[in-house]
Amino acid sequence: MAEEIKTLIKKLAPLLDEDSDVFRELTTFFSKSAKIDMHHGDLVKFLKDNRTYQVIRVNGKSYKDCVYELIDNYPEMMDSNGMLRYYKAPAGNIKWEEVEAAEIAMGNELTMNAYGWEPDAWTIFESDESEHSLVAIVALDSLL
């Protein structure tokens, strides 16, 4: 699976360096350890021509805190063309109702631009860490 994703990334974005943060986070997002399997079609939609990519990492006391941290500290990301994001759950059971509340908060805070995101997808991973975190991979208009 990991090799399949790497091959697809290289095919869709041949200029994206395999050692880059974006490449690594994309392979993480689509990995087998994700608690929600992601469709490869989201990767195809995400890696379109004339886009640049950025990775943003935030931490918080809850998933919802992470969402507000992203929105408050990186408002320019809300104008992105697409976002793939994943939460890291503290060790133990994932509290799905808290993840759902965070995603509702994300939707409530975003402008209508977000509804044009292509794609807008999320997943979650269990972590050994004690803090909640969110990693957002965003696609922006290319400056070229």
Coordinates of N, CA and C in Angstrom, one line a residue:
M1 N 0.8 -1.2 0.0 CA 0.0 0.0 0.0 C 0.9 1.3 0.0
A2 N 1.9 1.3 0.9 CA 2.8 2.5 0.9 C 3.5 2.7 -0.4
E3 N 3.9 1.7 -1.0 CA 4.6 1.9 -2.3 C 3.6 2.3 -3.4
E4 N 2.4 1.8 -3.3 CA 1.4 2.2 -4.3 C 1.1 3.7 -4.2
I5 N 1.0 4.2 -2.9 CA 0.7 5.6 -2.7 C 1.9 6.4 -3.2
K6 N 3.1 6.0 -2.9 CA 4.3 6.7 -3.3 C 4.4 6.8 -4.8
T7 N 4.1 5.7 -5.5 CA 4.1 5.7 -6.9 C 3.1 6.6 -7.5
L8 N 1.9 6.6 -6.9 CA 0.8 7.5 -7.4 C 1.2 9.0 -7.2
I9 N 1.8 9.3 -6.0 CA 2.2 10.7 -5.8 C 3.3 11.1 -6.8
K10 N 4.2 10.3 -7.1 CA 5.3 10.6 -8.1 C 4.7 10.8 -9.5
K11 N 3.7 10.0 -9.8 CA 3.0 10.1 -11.1 C 2.3 11.4 -11.2
L12 N 1.5 11.7 -10.2 CA 0.6 12.9 -10.2 C 1.4 14.2 -10.0
A13 N 2.5 14.2 -9.2 CA 3.3 15.4 -8.9 C 4.7 15.0 -9.0
P14 N 5.2 14.9 -10.2 CA 6.6 14.4 -10.4 C 7.7 15.4 -9.8
L15 N 7.3 16.7 -9.6 CA 8.3 17.6 -9.1 C 8.3 17.7 -7.5
L16 N 7.4 17.0 -6.9 CA 7.3 16.9 -5.5 C 8.4 16.0 -4.9
D17 N 9.3 16.6 -4.2 CA 10.5 15.9 -3.7 C 10.0 14.8 -2.6
E18 N 10.5 13.6 -2.8 CA 10.2 12.5 -1.9 C 10.6 12.8 -0.5
D19 N 11.6 13.6 -0.3 CA 12.1 13.9 1.1 C 11.3 15.1 1.7
S20 N 10.4 15.7 0.9 CA 9.6 16.9 1.4 C 8.6 16.5 2.5
D21 N 8.3 17.5 3.3 CA 7.3 17.3 4.4 C 5.9 17.0 3.7
V22 N 5.6 17.6 2.6 CA 4.3 17.3 2.0 C 4.2 15.9 1.5
F23 N 5.3 15.4 0.9 CA 5.3 14.0 0.4 C 5.1 13.0 1.6
R24 N 5.9 13.2 2.6 CA 5.8 12.4 3.8 C 4.4 12.4 4.4
E25 N 3.9 13.6 4.6 CA 2.5 13.6 5.2 C 1.4 13.0 4.3
L26 N 1.6 13.1 3.0 CA 0.6 12.5 2.1 C 0.7 11.0 2.3
T27 N 1.9 10.4 2.4 CA 2.0 9.0 2.5 C 1.5 8.5 3.9
T28 N 1.7 9.4 4.9 CA 1.1 9.1 6.2 C -0.4 9.1 6.1
F29 N -1.0 10.1 5.5 CA -2.5 10.3 5.4 C -3.1 9.1 4.8
F30 N -2.5 8.5 3.8 CA -3.1 7.4 3.0 C -2.5 6.0 3.5
S31 N -1.9 6.0 4.7 CA -1.3 4.8 5.2 C -2.4 3.8 5.8
K32 N -2.0 2.6 5.9 CA -2.9 1.5 6.5 C -3.2 1.8 7.9
S33 N -2.4 2.5 8.7 CA -2.7 2.7 10.1 C -3.7 3.8 10.4
A34 N -4.2 4.4 9.3 CA -5.3 5.4 9.5 C -6.6 4.6 9.9
K35 N -7.3 5.2 10.8 CA -8.5 4.6 11.3 C -9.7 4.7 10.4
I36 N -9.6 5.6 9.4 CA -10.6 5.8 8.4 C -9.8 5.6 7.0
D37 N -10.2 4.6 6.3 CA -9.5 4.4 5.0 C -9.8 5.6 4.0
M38 N -8.8 6.1 3.4 CA -9.1 7.2 2.4 C -9.0 6.7 1.0
H39 N -9.9 7.3 0.2 CA -10.0 6.9 -1.2 C -8.9 7.5 -2.0
H40 N -8.2 6.8 -2.9 CA -7.1 7.3 -3.7 C -7.6 8.4 -4.6
G41 N -8.9 8.5 -4.9 CA -9.4 9.6 -5.7 C -9.2 10.9 -5.0
D42 N -9.2 11.0 -3.7 CA -8.9 12.2 -3.0 C -7.5 12.7 -3.3
L43 N -6.5 11.8 -3.5 CA -5.2 12.2 -3.8 C -5.1 12.7 -5.2
V44 N -5.8 12.1 -6.1 CA -5.9 12.6 -7.5 C -6.5 14.0 -7.6
K45 N -7.5 14.3 -6.8 CA -8.1 15.6 -6.8 C -7.2 16.6 -6.1
F46 N -6.4 16.2 -5.1 CA -5.6 17.0 -4.4 C -4.4 17.5 -5.2
L47 N -3.7 16.6 -5.9 CA -2.5 16.9 -6.6 C -2.8 17.3 -8.0
K48 N -3.5 18.4 -8.2 CA -3.8 18.9 -9.5 C -2.7 19.9 -9.9
D49 N -2.7 20.2 -11.2 CA -1.7 21.2 -11.7 C -2.0 22.6 -11.1
N50 N -1.0 23.4 -11.1 CA -1.0 24.8 -10.7 C -1.4 24.9 -9.2
R51 N -0.9 24.1 -8.4 CA -1.1 24.2 -7.0 C 0.2 24.1 -6.3
T52 N 0.3 24.7 -5.1 CA 1.5 24.6 -4.2 C 0.9 23.9 -3.0
Y53 N 1.7 23.4 -2.1 CA 1.3 22.6 -1.0 C 2.0 23.1 0.3
Q54 N 1.3 23.0 1.4 CA 1.9 23.3 2.7 C 1.4 22.4 3.8
V55 N 2.2 22.1 4.7 CA 1.8 21.3 5.9 C 1.8 22.2 7.1
I56 N 0.7 22.1 7.9 CA 0.6 22.8 9.1 C 0.3 21.9 10.2
R57 N 1.0 22.0 11.3 CA 0.8 21.2 12.5 C 0.4 22.0 13.7
V58 N -0.6 21.6 14.4 CA -1.1 22.3 15.6 C -1.4 21.3 16.7
N59 N -1.3 21.7 17.9 CA -1.6 20.9 19.1 C -2.6 21.6 19.9
G60 N -3.3 20.8 20.7 CA -4.3 21.3 21.7 C -4.7 20.3 22.7
K61 N -5.6 20.8 23.6 CA -6.1 19.9 24.7 C -7.2 19.0 24.2
S62 N -7.8 19.3 23.0 CA -8.8 18.5 22.4 C -8.7 18.6 20.9
Y63 N -9.5 17.8 20.2 CA -9.5 17.9 18.7 C -10.1 19.3 18.3
K64 N -11.1 19.7 19.1 CA -11.7 21.0 18.8 C -10.7 22.2 19.0
D65 N -9.9 22.1 20.1 CA -8.8 23.1 20.3 C -7.9 23.1 19.1
C66 N -7.6 22.0 18.5 CA -6.7 21.9 17.3 C -7.3 22.6 16.2
V67 N -8.6 22.4 16.0 CA -9.3 23.1 14.9 C -9.3 24.6 15.0
Y68 N -9.6 25.1 16.3 CA -9.5 26.5 16.5 C -8.1 27.1 16.4
E69 N -7.1 26.3 16.8 CA -5.7 26.7 16.6 C -5.4 26.9 15.2
L70 N -5.8 26.0 14.3 CA -5.6 26.1 12.9 C -6.3 27.3 12.3
I71 N -7.5 27.5 12.7 CA -8.3 28.6 12.1 C -7.8 30.0 12.6
D72 N -7.5 30.1 13.9 CA -7.0 31.3 14.5 C -5.6 31.7 14.1
N73 N -4.7 30.8 13.9 CA -3.3 31.1 13.7 C -2.9 31.0 12.2
Y74 N -3.8 30.3 11.4 CA -3.5 30.2 10.0 C -4.7 30.5 9.1
P75 N -5.3 31.7 9.3 CA -6.6 32.0 8.6 C -6.4 32.0 7.1
E76 N -5.2 32.2 6.6 CA -5.0 32.2 5.1 C -5.2 30.8 4.6
M77 N -5.1 29.8 5.4 CA -5.3 28.4 4.9 C -6.8 28.1 4.6
M78 N -7.7 29.0 5.1 CA -9.1 28.8 4.9 C -9.4 29.2 3.4
D79 N -8.5 29.8 2.7 CA -8.7 30.1 1.3 C -8.0 29.1 0.4
S80 N -7.7 28.0 1.0 CA -7.0 26.9 0.2 C -8.0 26.3 -0.8
N81 N -7.4 25.6 -1.8 CA -8.2 24.9 -2.8 C -8.6 23.5 -2.3
G82 N -7.9 23.0 -1.4 CA -8.2 21.6 -0.9 C -7.4 21.4 0.4
M83 N -8.0 20.5 1.3 CA -7.3 20.2 2.5 C -7.5 18.7 2.9
L84 N -6.4 18.1 3.2 CA -6.4 16.7 3.7 C -5.9 16.9 5.1
R85 N -6.5 16.4 6.1 CA -6.1 16.6 7.5 C -6.3 15.3 8.3
Y86 N -5.4 15.2 9.3 CA -5.6 14.0 10.2 C -5.3 14.5 11.6
Y87 N -6.0 13.8 12.5 CA -5.9 14.1 13.9 C -5.0 12.9 14.4
K88 N -4.3 13.3 15.5 CA -3.6 12.2 16.3 C -4.3 12.2 17.6
A89 N -4.8 11.0 17.9 CA -5.5 10.8 19.2 C -4.4 10.4 20.3
P90 N -4.6 10.9 21.5 CA -3.8 10.5 22.6 C -3.9 9.0 22.8
A91 N -2.9 8.4 23.4 CA -2.9 6.9 23.6 C -4.3 6.5 24.3
G92 N -4.8 5.4 23.9 CA -6.1 5.0 24.4 C -7.2 5.0 23.4
N93 N -8.4 5.0 23.8 CA -9.5 4.9 22.9 C -9.7 6.3 22.2
I94 N -10.1 6.2 21.0 CA -10.5 7.4 20.2 C -11.9 7.7 20.6
K95 N -12.1 9.0 21.0 CA -13.5 9.4 21.3 C -14.1 10.0 20.1
W96 N -14.8 9.2 19.3 CA -15.3 9.6 18.0 C -16.3 10.8 18.1
E97 N -17.0 10.9 19.2 CA -17.9 12.0 19.3 C -17.2 13.4 19.4
E98 N -15.9 13.3 20.0 CA -15.1 14.5 20.1 C -14.5 14.9 18.7
V99 N -14.2 13.9 17.9 CA -13.7 14.1 16.6 C -14.8 14.7 15.7
E100 N -16.0 14.2 15.9 CA -17.1 14.7 15.1 C -17.4 16.2 15.5
A101 N -17.3 16.5 16.8 CA -17.5 17.9 17.3 C -16.5 18.8 16.7
A102 N -15.2 18.3 16.6 CA -14.2 19.1 16.0 C -14.5 19.4 14.5
E103 N -14.9 18.4 13.8 CA -15.2 18.5 12.4 C -16.4 19.5 12.2
I104 N -17.4 19.4 13.1 CA -18.5 20.3 13.0 C -18.0 21.8 13.2
A105 N -17.1 21.9 14.2 CA -16.6 23.2 14.5 C -15.8 23.8 13.3
M106 N -15.1 22.9 12.6 CA -14.4 23.3 11.4 C -15.4 23.8 10.3
G107 N -16.4 23.1 10.1 CA -17.4 23.5 9.2 C -18.1 24.8 9.5
N108 N -18.4 25.0 10.8 CA -19.0 26.2 11.3 C -18.2 27.4 11.2
E109 N -16.9 27.2 11.2 CA -15.9 28.4 11.2 C -15.5 28.8 9.8
L110 N -15.7 27.9 8.8 CA -15.2 28.2 7.5 C -16.2 29.0 6.7
T111 N -15.7 29.7 5.7 CA -16.5 30.5 4.8 C -17.0 29.6 3.7
M112 N -17.8 30.1 2.8 CA -18.3 29.3 1.7 C -17.2 28.8 0.8
N113 N -16.1 29.4 0.9 CA -14.9 28.9 0.0 C -14.6 27.5 0.3
A114 N -14.8 27.1 1.6 CA -14.4 25.7 1.9 C -15.3 24.7 1.2
Y115 N -16.5 25.0 0.9 CA -17.4 24.1 0.2 C -16.9 23.8 -1.2
G116 N -16.0 24.6 -1.7 CA -15.4 24.3 -3.0 C -14.1 23.6 -2.9
W117 N -13.7 23.2 -1.7 CA -12.4 22.5 -1.5 C -12.5 21.2 -2.3
E118 N -11.4 20.9 -2.9 CA -11.3 19.6 -3.6 C -9.9 19.0 -3.4
P119 N -9.8 18.1 -2.5 CA -10.8 17.5 -1.7 C -10.8 18.1 -0.3
D120 N -11.8 17.7 0.5 CA -11.9 18.1 1.9 C -12.1 16.7 2.6
A121 N -11.0 16.2 3.1 CA -11.1 14.8 3.8 C -10.2 14.8 5.0
W122 N -10.6 13.9 5.9 CA -9.9 13.8 7.2 C -9.9 12.3 7.6
T123 N -8.9 12.0 8.5 CA -8.8 10.7 9.1 C -8.2 10.9 10.5
I124 N -7.9 9.8 11.2 CA -7.4 9.9 12.5 C -6.4 8.7 12.7
F125 N -5.4 8.9 13.6 CA -4.5 7.9 14.0 C -4.4 7.9 15.5
E126 N -4.1 6.7 16.0 CA -3.7 6.6 17.4 C -2.3 7.0 17.6
S127 N -2.0 7.7 18.7 CA -0.6 8.2 18.9 C -0.2 7.7 20.3
D128 N 1.1 7.7 20.5 CA 1.7 7.4 21.8 C 1.8 8.7 22.6
E129 N 1.5 9.8 22.0 CA 1.6 11.1 22.7 C 0.4 11.3 23.6
S130 N 0.5 12.3 24.6 CA -0.6 12.5 25.5 C -1.4 13.7 25.0
E131 N -1.0 14.4 24.0 CA -1.7 15.6 23.5 C -2.4 15.3 22.2
H132 N -3.5 16.0 22.0 CA -4.2 16.0 20.7 C -3.4 16.8 19.7
S133 N -3.4 16.4 18.4 CA -2.8 17.2 17.4 C -3.5 17.0 16.1
L134 N -3.3 18.0 15.2 CA -3.9 18.0 13.9 C -2.8 18.4 12.9
V135 N -2.7 17.6 11.8 CA -1.8 17.9 10.7 C -2.7 18.2 9.5
A136 N -2.5 19.4 8.9 CA -3.3 19.8 7.7 C -2.3 19.9 6.6
I137 N -2.7 19.2 5.5 CA -2.0 19.4 4.2 C -2.9 20.2 3.3
V138 N -2.4 21.4 2.9 CA -3.3 22.2 2.2 C -2.8 22.5 0.8
A139 N -3.7 22.6 -0.2 CA -3.4 22.9 -1.6 C -3.8 24.4 -1.8
L140 N -2.8 25.2 -2.3 CA -3.0 26.6 -2.6 C -2.8 26.9 -4.1
D141 N -3.4 28.0 -4.6 CA -3.1 28.4 -5.9 C -1.6 28.6 -6.1
S142 N -1.1 28.1 -7.2 CA 0.3 28.3 -7.5 C 0.5 29.8 -7.9
L143 N 1.7 30.3 -7.5 CA 2.0 31.7 -7.8 C 2.5 31.9 -9.2
L144 N 2.7 30.8 -9.9 CA 3.2 30.8 -11.3 C 2.1 31.2 -12.3

